[in-house]
């Protein structure tokens, strides 16, 4: 019947095309249906025309089906392509599944620095994601201890690429405050300048560092205080001046805050009180800090430093700071106890602590300490016993206070 309708429509509208032509096959079918409806009254019993109309309808239906299949196939291919582009790299074989998000972030970091990572990865035998190319996924499940060790090794493995050979901790040269304590009443601590002797000390320590590092790359980080910046300028003379070195300031390396303008007599009393209270915990009034406060901000500095070593910057680092800052930094880096911190003597002006990588895990340790006059010590200088803070008295179970009900009968 449909064939008759189409044939009649074609005869009736041979010279009269439709008013609107659709662009799609469905629109064309609709037009043909309209033509067939208008010509339904002129249907003739013609077998040949009926067969032709039926063939046309069949061909149109097949064409529609093929078009729908092609659209579906195109959508599937597009989805697969997008999944391949945005798929994150597989996790490291020695990394816990919970750390998968870290590898996803790491992939974007490698995309940002692909011009640098390409050379380092090729030297370390790694693939484009920074993973060991020869590693295979272990078949045996890892224990919790193995997972923790794997996380630790992965962190050290990542930072090993940029970890410097040597770190030099340098105290500033002699400043105005070292020769005149009364200057703190009128000049802010951060604005004190070096003396002539301080400039000479800075120049000599720079020559000493340059002799050790040779033509290796060196990166400088310093406290923003005036005396540390001037010390850095003196050190930089060994490289041709400040314009010839790579340096940054970091306020987290500043001196311990002792308050604002300082009265010498009041400061002397506070120093005595600090010794009774505890050098590490005593917080100076008027906005001052304790060594524990310095420890907190230097912890964030050290974390930033380790993260920066994932991308190599220099073979040696020189950190110019202050006496307490250097000792607290060393305490944090070496995981030293508070009691051990109490034993370390103050650094002299332009004294330098040399840290090198030691042991199979390449952890930093003190190699030697060099004073401005050239005196070398194989370890941190220790205070005279009379100057040390009293050690902490920590009771054991046997020496604990005994409750009345714990006293055996007859011994009360």
PDB file of C-alpha atoms in Angstrom, residues 183 205 256 306:
ATOM      1  CA  UNK A 183      72.459  50.343  69.414  1.00  0.00           C
ATOM      2  CA  UNK A 205      84.533  32.920  53.786  1.00  0.00           C
ATOM      3  CA  UNK A 256      64.915  35.022  66.398  1.00  0.00           C
ATOM      4  CA  UNK A 306      63.229  19.426  49.866  1.00  0.00           C
TER       5      UNK A 306
END
